[in-house]
CSV table of N, CA and C in Angstrom, one decimal:
chain,number,residue,atom,x,y,z
A,19,UNK,N,-27.9,11.2,-13.1
A,19,UNK,CA,-29.3,10.7,-12.0
A,19,UNK,C,-28.7,10.7,-11.0
A,20,UNK,N,-29.1,10.5,-10.4
A,20,UNK,CA,-30.3,11.3,-8.6
A,20,UNK,C,-30.7,10.4,-8.8
A,21,UNK,N,-31.3,10.2,-7.8
A,21,UNK,CA,-32.3,8.7,-7.2
A,21,UNK,C,-32.7,9.3,-6.7
A,22,UNK,N,-33.9,9.6,-5.9
A,22,UNK,CA,-34.1,10.3,-4.5
A,22,UNK,C,-34.8,9.6,-3.9
A,23,UNK,N,-35.2,8.2,-3.5
A,23,UNK,CA,-35.2,7.1,-2.6
A,23,UNK,C,-34.6,6.3,-3.4
A,24,UNK,N,-34.8,5.7,-2.1
A,24,UNK,CA,-33.7,4.7,-2.1
A,24,UNK,C,-34.8,2.9,-0.5
A,25,UNK,N,-34.1,2.6,-0.5
A,25,UNK,CA,-34.4,1.3,0.2
A,25,UNK,C,-34.6,1.5,1.8
A,26,UNK,N,-34.0,3.0,1.9
A,26,UNK,CA,-34.6,3.1,3.0
A,26,UNK,C,-35.8,4.3,3.2
A,27,UNK,N,-36.0,2.8,4.2
A,27,UNK,CA,-38.0,3.4,3.7
A,27,UNK,C,-38.8,5.4,4.5
A,28,UNK,N,-37.9,5.6,5.8
A,28,UNK,CA,-37.7,7.5,5.7
A,28,UNK,C,-37.2,8.5,3.9
A,29,UNK,N,-36.5,8.2,2.8
A,29,UNK,CA,-36.6,8.4,2.4
A,29,UNK,C,-37.3,7.5,0.9
A,30,UNK,N,-37.8,7.3,1.2
A,30,UNK,CA,-39.1,6.2,0.1
A,30,UNK,C,-40.2,6.9,-0.2
A,31,UNK,N,-40.8,7.2,-1.8
A,31,UNK,CA,-41.6,7.6,-1.4
A,31,UNK,C,-43.1,6.8,-1.1
A,32,UNK,N,-43.8,7.6,-1.5
A,32,UNK,CA,-45.5,5.9,-1.7
A,32,UNK,C,-46.2,6.7,-2.2
A,33,UNK,N,-47.3,5.9,-2.7
A,33,UNK,CA,-47.4,5.9,-4.1
A,33,UNK,C,-49.3,6.8,-3.3
A,34,UNK,N,-49.4,7.9,-3.7
A,34,UNK,CA,-51.0,8.6,-3.6
A,34,UNK,C,-52.4,7.6,-5.4
A,35,UNK,N,-51.5,8.6,-6.5
A,35,UNK,CA,-52.8,7.5,-7.2
A,35,UNK,C,-51.0,7.4,-8.1
A,36,UNK,N,-51.4,6.4,-8.8
A,36,UNK,CA,-50.3,5.8,-9.9
A,36,UNK,C,-50.2,6.5,-10.4
A,37,UNK,N,-48.7,6.3,-11.4
A,37,UNK,CA,-48.6,6.4,-13.3
A,37,UNK,C,-47.3,6.6,-12.5
A,38,UNK,N,-46.8,7.7,-14.1
A,38,UNK,CA,-45.5,7.6,-14.2
A,38,UNK,C,-45.7,8.9,-14.7
A,39,UNK,N,-44.4,8.9,-14.0
A,39,UNK,CA,-44.4,10.9,-15.2
A,39,UNK,C,-43.1,12.1,-15.1
A,40,UNK,N,-42.8,13.0,-16.4
A,40,UNK,CA,-40.7,13.5,-16.2
A,40,UNK,C,-41.6,14.4,-16.7
A,41,UNK,N,-40.5,15.9,-16.2
A,41,UNK,CA,-40.6,17.3,-16.7
A,41,UNK,C,-40.1,18.0,-15.7
A,42,UNK,N,-39.8,19.0,-15.6
A,42,UNK,CA,-38.9,19.8,-15.0
A,42,UNK,C,-39.8,19.6,-14.1
A,43,UNK,N,-39.0,20.2,-12.6
A,43,UNK,CA,-39.9,20.6,-11.6
A,43,UNK,C,-40.5,22.4,-11.4
A,44,UNK,N,-40.9,21.9,-10.7
A,44,UNK,CA,-41.7,23.6,-10.0
A,44,UNK,C,-41.9,23.5,-8.6
A,45,UNK,N,-41.2,23.9,-7.5
A,45,UNK,CA,-41.1,23.8,-6.6
A,45,UNK,C,-41.6,24.7,-5.6
A,46,UNK,N,-42.8,24.3,-5.2
A,46,UNK,CA,-43.7,25.2,-4.5
A,46,UNK,C,-43.0,26.3,-3.8
A,47,UNK,N,-42.8,26.7,-2.7
A,47,UNK,CA,-42.9,27.8,-1.7
A,47,UNK,C,-43.8,27.1,-0.7
A,48,UNK,N,-45.4,27.2,-1.0
A,48,UNK,CA,-45.7,27.3,0.1
A,48,UNK,C,-46.8,26.1,-0.6
A,49,UNK,N,-48.4,25.7,-0.2
A,49,UNK,CA,-49.0,25.1,-0.3
A,49,UNK,C,-49.7,25.6,-0.9
A,50,UNK,N,-50.4,24.8,-2.0
A,50,UNK,CA,-51.6,25.3,-3.0
A,50,UNK,C,-52.3,24.5,-3.3
A,51,UNK,N,-54.2,25.6,-3.0
A,51,UNK,CA,-55.2,25.1,-2.7
A,51,UNK,C,-55.6,25.4,-4.9
A,52,UNK,N,-56.3,24.3,-5.8
A,52,UNK,CA,-55.5,24.2,-6.4
A,52,UNK,C,-58.0,24.6,-7.3
A,53,UNK,N,-58.7,24.8,-6.2
A,53,UNK,CA,-60.2,25.5,-6.5
A,53,UNK,C,-59.2,27.6,-6.3
A,54,UNK,N,-59.7,27.7,-7.4
A,54,UNK,CA,-59.4,28.9,-7.0
A,54,UNK,C,-57.9,29.6,-7.2
A,55,UNK,N,-57.1,28.4,-7.1
A,55,UNK,CA,-55.0,28.9,-7.0
A,55,UNK,C,-55.4,28.1,-8.9
A,56,UNK,N,-55.3,27.3,-9.3
A,56,UNK,CA,-55.0,26.7,-11.0
A,56,UNK,C,-56.5,27.4,-11.7
A,57,UNK,N,-55.4,28.0,-12.6
A,57,UNK,CA,-56.7,27.3,-14.3
A,57,UNK,C,-56.8,26.4,-14.4
A,58,UNK,N,-57.4,26.5,-14.4
A,58,UNK,CA,-57.5,24.6,-15.3
A,58,UNK,C,-57.0,24.2,-16.7
A,59,UNK,N,-57.6,25.8,-17.7
A,59,UNK,CA,-57.0,25.6,-18.9
A,59,UNK,C,-56.1,26.0,-19.9
A,60,UNK,N,-55.5,27.5,-18.3
A,60,UNK,CA,-54.1,26.9,-18.7
A,60,UNK,C,-53.3,26.1,-17.8
A,61,UNK,N,-53.2,25.6,-17.2
A,61,UNK,CA,-52.5,25.3,-16.2
A,61,UNK,C,-51.3,26.2,-14.9
A,62,UNK,N,-51.9,27.7,-15.6
A,62,UNK,CA,-50.8,28.8,-14.6
A,62,UNK,C,-51.7,29.0,-12.7
A,63,UNK,N,-50.9,28.8,-12.1
A,63,UNK,CA,-51.0,29.1,-10.9
A,63,UNK,C,-51.5,30.6,-10.6
A,64,UNK,N,-53.0,31.2,-10.1
A,64,UNK,CA,-53.8,32.9,-11.0
A,64,UNK,C,-54.2,32.7,-9.1
A,65,UNK,N,-53.2,32.0,-8.1
A,65,UNK,CA,-53.6,32.6,-7.2
A,65,UNK,C,-52.6,33.5,-7.0
A,66,UNK,N,-53.7,35.1,-5.8
A,66,UNK,CA,-51.9,36.6,-6.7
A,66,UNK,C,-51.0,36.5,-5.3
A,67,UNK,N,-52.0,36.1,-3.9
A,67,UNK,CA,-50.7,35.7,-2.8
A,67,UNK,C,-49.2,34.5,-3.3
A,68,UNK,N,-49.6,34.0,-3.7
A,68,UNK,CA,-49.3,32.9,-4.0
A,68,UNK,C,-47.3,33.4,-4.6
A,69,UNK,N,-46.1,32.4,-3.5
A,69,UNK,CA,-45.7,32.7,-4.3
A,69,UNK,C,-45.1,32.4,-5.9
A,70,UNK,N,-45.6,31.7,-5.7
A,70,UNK,CA,-45.2,31.1,-7.6
A,70,UNK,C,-46.3,31.8,-8.6
A,71,UNK,N,-47.2,32.7,-7.9
A,71,UNK,CA,-48.2,33.0,-8.6
A,71,UNK,C,-47.7,33.3,-10.5
A,72,UNK,N,-48.4,32.7,-10.9
A,72,UNK,CA,-47.9,33.6,-12.9
A,72,UNK,C,-47.5,31.6,-13.2
A,73,UNK,N,-46.4,31.4,-13.0
A,73,UNK,CA,-46.4,30.0,-13.0
A,73,UNK,C,-46.6,29.4,-13.6
A,74,UNK,N,-46.5,28.5,-14.7
A,74,UNK,CA,-47.2,27.6,-15.0
A,74,UNK,C,-46.7,25.7,-14.7
A,75,UNK,N,-48.0,25.0,-14.1
A,75,UNK,CA,-48.3,23.8,-13.8
A,75,UNK,C,-47.3,23.1,-15.3
A,76,UNK,N,-48.5,23.6,-16.7
A,76,UNK,CA,-48.5,21.6,-17.2
A,76,UNK,C,-47.1,21.3,-18.0
A,77,UNK,N,-47.3,20.5,-17.8
A,77,UNK,CA,-46.1,19.0,-17.7
A,77,UNK,C,-45.1,19.0,-17.4
A,78,UNK,N,-45.1,19.7,-15.5
A,78,UNK,CA,-44.3,19.7,-14.7
A,78,UNK,C,-44.5,18.9,-13.6
A,79,UNK,N,-43.1,19.0,-13.2
A,79,UNK,CA,-43.2,17.9,-11.9
A,79,UNK,C,-43.3,19.1,-11.0
A,80,UNK,N,-44.6,19.0,-10.3
A,80,UNK,CA,-44.8,20.1,-9.0
A,80,UNK,C,-44.3,19.5,-7.6
A,81,UNK,N,-43.3,19.8,-6.6
A,81,UNK,CA,-43.4,19.6,-6.1
A,81,UNK,C,-43.6,20.5,-4.9
A,82,UNK,N,-44.2,19.7,-3.7
A,82,UNK,CA,-44.9,21.9,-2.3
A,82,UNK,C,-45.6,20.6,-0.7
A,83,UNK,N,-45.0,21.6,-0.2
A,83,UNK,CA,-45.4,20.7,1.1
A,83,UNK,C,-46.4,20.3,0.9
A,84,UNK,N,-48.4,21.0,0.8
A,84,UNK,CA,-49.2,20.3,0.6
A,84,UNK,C,-49.6,20.8,-0.5
A,85,UNK,N,-51.2,20.2,-0.5
A,85,UNK,CA,-52.6,20.3,-0.7
A,85,UNK,C,-53.5,21.9,0.2
A,86,UNK,N,-53.6,22.5,-0.4
A,86,UNK,CA,-54.4,23.0,0.3
A,86,UNK,C,-55.4,23.6,0.6
A,87,UNK,N,-56.2,22.6,1.1
A,87,UNK,CA,-58.4,23.3,1.1
A,87,UNK,C,-58.7,22.8,-0.4
A,88,UNK,N,-59.9,23.1,0.7
A,88,UNK,CA,-61.7,22.6,-0.3
A,88,UNK,C,-61.5,21.8,-1.9
A,89,UNK,N,-62.5,20.6,-1.3
A,89,UNK,CA,-62.5,19.4,-1.9
A,89,UNK,C,-62.4,19.3,-2.8
A,90,UNK,N,-62.7,20.1,-3.8
A,90,UNK,CA,-62.9,21.0,-5.2
A,90,UNK,C,-61.9,20.6,-6.4
A,91,UNK,N,-60.4,21.3,-5.3
A,91,UNK,CA,-59.7,20.7,-6.7
A,91,UNK,C,-59.2,19.5,-6.3
A,92,UNK,N,-60.0,18.6,-5.9
A,92,UNK,CA,-59.3,17.2,-7.0
A,92,UNK,C,-61.2,18.4,-7.9
A,93,UNK,N,-61.7,18.3,-8.3
A,93,UNK,CA,-62.5,18.7,-10.2
A,93,UNK,C,-61.5,20.0,-11.0
A,94,UNK,N,-60.4,20.4,-9.6
A,94,UNK,CA,-59.5,21.7,-10.5
A,94,UNK,C,-58.4,20.2,-11.4
A,95,UNK,N,-58.0,19.2,-10.7
A,95,UNK,CA,-56.7,18.9,-11.0
A,95,UNK,C,-57.4,18.0,-12.7
A,96,UNK,N,-58.9,17.1,-11.7
A,96,UNK,CA,-59.5,16.2,-12.9
A,96,UNK,C,-59.5,17.2,-14.1
A,97,UNK,N,-60.6,18.1,-14.5
A,97,UNK,CA,-60.1,19.1,-15.5
A,97,UNK,C,-59.1,19.5,-16.4
A,98,UNK,N,-58.1,19.6,-15.2
A,98,UNK,CA,-56.3,20.3,-15.1
A,98,UNK,C,-56.7,19.0,-17.0
A,99,UNK,N,-55.9,17.5,-16.1
A,99,UNK,CA,-55.8,16.8,-16.8
A,99,UNK,C,-57.0,16.5,-17.7
A,100,UNK,N,-58.1,17.0,-17.9
A,100,UNK,CA,-58.7,16.8,-19.3
A,100,UNK,C,-58.1,17.2,-20.7
A,101,UNK,N,-57.7,19.3,-19.7
A,101,UNK,CA,-57.0,19.7,-21.0
A,101,UNK,C,-56.5,19.4,-21.3
A,102,UNK,N,-55.5,19.2,-20.7
A,102,UNK,CA,-53.8,18.9,-21.0
A,102,UNK,C,-52.5,20.2,-20.5
A,103,UNK,N,-53.6,20.5,-19.5
A,103,UNK,CA,-52.4,21.7,-18.5
A,103,UNK,C,-52.2,21.0,-17.8
A,104,UNK,N,-52.4,19.7,-17.3
A,104,UNK,CA,-52.3,19.2,-15.8
A,104,UNK,C,-50.4,19.7,-15.6
A,105,UNK,N,-49.7,19.4,-14.4
A,105,UNK,CA,-48.1,18.5,-14.0
A,105,UNK,C,-47.8,17.6,-14.2
A,106,UNK,N,-47.5,17.0,-15.1
A,106,UNK,CA,-46.8,15.2,-15.1
A,106,UNK,C,-47.3,13.8,-13.7
A,107,UNK,N,-46.8,15.7,-13.0
A,107,UNK,CA,-46.7,14.4,-11.9
A,107,UNK,C,-46.5,15.7,-10.1
A,108,UNK,N,-47.5,14.8,-9.6
A,108,UNK,CA,-47.1,15.7,-7.9
A,108,UNK,C,-46.3,15.6,-6.2
A,109,UNK,N,-45.3,15.6,-6.5
A,109,UNK,CA,-44.8,15.4,-5.2
A,109,UNK,C,-45.1,16.1,-3.7
A,110,UNK,N,-45.6,15.4,-2.7
A,110,UNK,CA,-46.1,16.2,-1.9
A,110,UNK,C,-44.8,15.8,-0.7
A,111,UNK,N,-45.4,16.3,0.5
A,111,UNK,CA,-44.4,16.4,1.9
A,111,UNK,C,-46.4,15.1,2.5
A,112,UNK,N,-47.0,16.2,2.8
A,112,UNK,CA,-47.8,15.9,3.8
A,112,UNK,C,-49.1,14.9,3.1
A,113,UNK,N,-49.3,13.7,2.8
A,113,UNK,CA,-49.7,13.4,2.0
A,113,UNK,C,-51.7,13.9,2.0
A,114,UNK,N,-51.8,14.4,0.6
A,114,UNK,CA,-53.5,14.8,-0.1
A,114,UNK,C,-54.1,14.1,-0.7
A,115,UNK,N,-55.1,12.8,0.4
A,115,UNK,CA,-55.9,12.3,-0.2
A,115,UNK,C,-56.7,13.1,-1.5
A,116,UNK,N,-57.3,14.5,-1.1
A,116,UNK,CA,-58.8,15.2,-2.1
A,116,UNK,C,-57.2,15.2,-3.3
A,117,UNK,N,-56.0,16.0,-4.1
A,117,UNK,CA,-55.4,15.2,-5.0
A,117,UNK,C,-55.2,14.3,-5.5
A,118,UNK,N,-55.4,13.2,-4.9
A,118,UNK,CA,-55.3,12.5,-5.7
A,118,UNK,C,-56.5,11.2,-6.2
A,119,UNK,N,-57.9,11.9,-5.1
A,119,UNK,CA,-58.2,11.0,-5.7
A,119,UNK,C,-58.6,12.1,-7.2
A,120,UNK,N,-58.6,13.5,-7.3
A,120,UNK,CA,-58.9,13.9,-8.4
A,120,UNK,C,-57.5,13.5,-9.7
A,121,UNK,N,-56.7,13.0,-9.6
A,121,UNK,CA,-56.3,11.7,-11.0
A,121,UNK,C,-56.6,11.1,-10.7
A,122,UNK,N,-57.4,10.1,-9.7
A,122,UNK,CA,-58.3,8.9,-9.7
A,122,UNK,C,-58.6,8.5,-10.5
A,123,UNK,N,-59.8,9.7,-9.8
A,123,UNK,CA,-61.1,9.9,-11.3
A,123,UNK,C,-60.4,9.7,-13.0
A,124,UNK,N,-59.6,11.4,-13.2
A,124,UNK,CA,-59.3,11.5,-14.4
A,124,UNK,C,-58.8,10.3,-15.5
A,125,UNK,N,-58.1,9.4,-14.2
A,125,UNK,CA,-57.8,8.7,-14.8
A,125,UNK,C,-58.6,7.4,-15.8
A,126,UNK,N,-59.9,7.3,-14.9
A,126,UNK,CA,-60.9,6.6,-14.8
A,126,UNK,C,-61.6,7.4,-15.7
A,127,UNK,N,-62.0,8.6,-16.3
A,127,UNK,CA,-63.0,9.2,-17.0
A,127,UNK,C,-61.5,9.5,-18.3
A,128,UNK,N,-60.4,9.9,-17.7
A,128,UNK,CA,-59.7,10.5,-19.4
A,128,UNK,C,-59.6,8.9,-19.6
A,129,UNK,N,-58.7,8.3,-18.6
A,129,UNK,CA,-57.4,7.2,-18.7
A,129,UNK,C,-55.9,7.6,-19.6
A,130,UNK,N,-56.0,9.1,-18.5
A,130,UNK,CA,-55.1,9.7,-18.8
A,130,UNK,C,-54.8,9.9,-16.6
A,131,UNK,N,-52.5,10.1,-16.9
A,131,UNK,CA,-52.5,9.1,-15.4
A,131,UNK,C,-51.2,10.4,-14.8
A,132,UNK,N,-52.1,11.0,-14.0
A,132,UNK,CA,-50.7,12.1,-13.1
A,132,UNK,C,-50.1,11.5,-11.7
A,133,UNK,N,-49.7,10.5,-11.8
A,133,UNK,CA,-49.2,10.0,-10.2
A,133,UNK,C,-49.0,10.8,-9.2
A,134,UNK,N,-49.1,10.4,-8.5
A,134,UNK,CA,-49.4,11.5,-6.9
A,134,UNK,C,-48.4,10.9,-5.8
A,135,UNK,N,-47.2,11.4,-5.0
A,135,UNK,CA,-45.9,10.7,-3.8
A,135,UNK,C,-46.6,11.6,-2.9
A,136,UNK,N,-45.7,10.7,-2.6
A,136,UNK,CA,-45.1,12.3,-0.6
A,136,UNK,C,-44.7,11.2,-0.8
A,137,UNK,N,-43.4,12.5,-0.5
A,137,UNK,CA,-41.9,12.1,-0.7
A,137,UNK,C,-41.4,13.1,1.2
A,138,UNK,N,-40.2,11.6,1.9
A,138,UNK,CA,-39.9,12.5,3.1
A,138,UNK,C,-39.5,14.0,2.6
A,139,UNK,N,-39.0,15.0,3.2
A,139,UNK,CA,-38.9,16.0,3.4
A,139,UNK,C,-37.1,16.0,2.7
A,140,UNK,N,-36.4,15.0,3.7
A,140,UNK,CA,-35.2,14.1,3.1
A,140,UNK,C,-35.4,14.0,1.1
A,141,UNK,N,-36.3,13.3,0.6
A,141,UNK,CA,-36.3,13.1,-0.8
A,141,UNK,C,-36.6,15.1,-1.6
A,142,UNK,N,-37.5,15.7,-0.8
A,142,UNK,CA,-38.3,16.8,-1.8
A,142,UNK,C,-37.2,17.4,-1.4
A,143,UNK,N,-37.2,18.0,-0.9
A,143,UNK,CA,-35.7,19.2,-0.2
A,143,UNK,C,-34.1,19.4,-1.0
A,144,UNK,N,-34.9,17.9,-2.6
A,144,UNK,CA,-32.9,18.1,-3.1
A,144,UNK,C,-33.7,18.4,-4.7
A,145,UNK,N,-34.6,18.1,-4.7
A,145,UNK,CA,-35.0,18.3,-5.7
A,145,UNK,C,-35.4,20.1,-6.1
A,146,UNK,N,-35.1,21.0,-7.2
A,146,UNK,CA,-35.1,22.3,-7.5
A,146,UNK,C,-35.1,22.5,-8.7
A,147,UNK,N,-36.3,24.0,-8.2
A,147,UNK,CA,-36.8,24.1,-10.1
A,147,UNK,C,-36.1,24.3,-11.1
A,148,UNK,N,-36.4,23.4,-12.2
A,148,UNK,CA,-35.6,23.5,-13.0
A,148,UNK,C,-35.0,21.9,-13.5
A,149,UNK,N,-35.2,21.2,-12.2
A,149,UNK,CA,-34.7,19.8,-12.2
A,149,UNK,C,-35.8,18.8,-13.1
A,150,UNK,N,-35.3,18.2,-14.0
A,150,UNK,CA,-36.0,17.6,-14.6
A,150,UNK,C,-36.0,16.0,-13.8
A,151,UNK,N,-37.3,15.8,-13.0
A,151,UNK,CA,-37.8,14.4,-12.7
A,151,UNK,C,-38.6,13.8,-13.1
A,152,UNK,N,-38.1,12.2,-12.6
A,152,UNK,CA,-39.1,11.9,-13.2
A,152,UNK,C,-39.9,10.7,-11.6
A,153,UNK,N,-41.2,10.8,-11.5
A,153,UNK,CA,-41.9,10.2,-10.8
A,153,UNK,C,-43.0,8.6,-11.1
A,154,UNK,N,-42.7,7.5,-10.3
A,154,UNK,CA,-44.0,6.6,-10.8
A,154,UNK,C,-43.6,6.0,-9.4
A,155,UNK,N,-45.3,5.4,-8.9
A,155,UNK,CA,-45.5,5.1,-8.3
A,155,UNK,C,-46.8,4.1,-9.4
A,156,UNK,N,-46.7,2.6,-8.4
A,156,UNK,CA,-47.4,1.7,-8.6
A,156,UNK,C,-49.1,1.4,-8.5
A,157,UNK,N,-48.9,1.5,-7.0
A,157,UNK,CA,-50.4,1.0,-6.7
A,157,UNK,C,-50.0,2.1,-6.1
A,158,UNK,N,-51.5,2.7,-4.8
A,158,UNK,CA,-51.8,3.7,-3.7
A,158,UNK,C,-50.9,2.3,-2.4
A,159,UNK,N,-50.0,3.0,-2.1
A,159,UNK,CA,-49.9,3.1,-0.3
A,159,UNK,C,-48.1,2.1,-1.1
A,160,UNK,N,-48.0,1.8,-2.8
A,160,UNK,CA,-46.7,1.2,-2.8
A,160,UNK,C,-45.7,2.3,-2.3
A,161,UNK,N,-44.7,2.0,-2.8
A,161,UNK,CA,-43.0,2.8,-2.9
A,161,UNK,C,-43.5,3.3,-4.0
A,162,UNK,N,-43.2,4.6,-3.9
A,162,UNK,CA,-42.4,5.8,-5.5
A,162,UNK,C,-41.3,6.3,-6.0
A,163,UNK,N,-41.3,6.0,-6.7
A,163,UNK,CA,-39.5,6.1,-7.8
A,163,UNK,C,-39.6,8.2,-8.2
A,164,UNK,N,-38.4,8.4,-6.8
A,164,UNK,CA,-38.5,9.2,-7.5
A,164,UNK,C,-36.7,9.1,-8.3
A,165,UNK,N,-37.1,10.6,-9.6
A,165,UNK,CA,-35.7,10.5,-10.1
A,165,UNK,C,-35.5,11.1,-10.5
A,166,UNK,N,-33.6,12.3,-10.6
A,166,UNK,CA,-33.5,12.9,-10.6
A,166,UNK,C,-32.7,13.3,-11.9
A,167,UNK,N,-33.1,12.9,-12.6
A,167,UNK,CA,-31.9,12.6,-14.6
A,167,UNK,C,-31.5,14.1,-14.6
A,168,UNK,N,-32.4,15.1,-14.5
A,168,UNK,CA,-30.4,16.0,-14.8
A,168,UNK,C,-30.8,17.9,-13.4
A,169,UNK,N,-29.8,18.8,-13.8
A,169,UNK,CA,-29.5,18.8,-12.4
A,169,UNK,C,-30.3,20.2,-13.5
A,170,UNK,N,-30.6,21.9,-13.4
A,170,UNK,CA,-30.7,22.7,-13.8
A,170,UNK,C,-29.7,23.4,-13.7
A,171,UNK,N,-29.8,24.4,-14.8
A,171,UNK,CA,-28.4,24.7,-13.7
A,171,UNK,C,-28.4,26.2,-13.0
A,172,UNK,N,-26.8,25.5,-11.7
A,172,UNK,CA,-27.0,26.8,-10.3
A,172,UNK,C,-27.5,28.3,-10.5
A,173,UNK,N,-28.3,29.4,-10.2
A,173,UNK,CA,-28.2,31.3,-10.3
A,173,UNK,C,-26.1,30.9,-11.0
A,174,UNK,N,-26.2,32.4,-11.5
A,174,UNK,CA,-25.5,32.6,-11.6
A,174,UNK,C,-25.1,33.3,-9.9
A,175,UNK,N,-23.0,33.5,-9.9
A,175,UNK,CA,-22.3,33.6,-8.2
A,175,UNK,C,-23.4,35.5,-8.0
A,176,UNK,N,-23.3,35.5,-7.4
A,176,UNK,CA,-23.5,37.2,-6.8
A,176,UNK,C,-25.1,36.8,-6.7
A,177,UNK,N,-26.0,36.1,-7.3
A,177,UNK,CA,-27.4,37.2,-7.4
A,177,UNK,C,-28.7,35.8,-6.3
């Protein structure tokens, strides 16, 4: 188990939307706009030009540099949460109040939380796709805990 947060303020996550979630990590190479980029009925990335197009985020901890665009992304996230196709948690390098809003609205409407946290690059770069990650955030602005529960198997040598 690797704690990806700590007492160092530079490496501590910060909560944007509270909650706790755990699942396999899906590390996105580029920001994703949920509006037109995520199918809220399936949880699959549908933006054809995105490097992870076709990947499912359902029940995963999504790690990405930032959200991208459209205030409608909050609606898509809330709808995915309602449909049980949303990520278990979202870890960002840059704050995105639109994603936080979608998570908070879904919490109020459906009593389901999808934590959204900001982590320093030194923390988010520790996480690899397939790692089992736990995210816990208590209240907006408070520290968040990001823990790598288990590591994904490394790819075979030479590939």
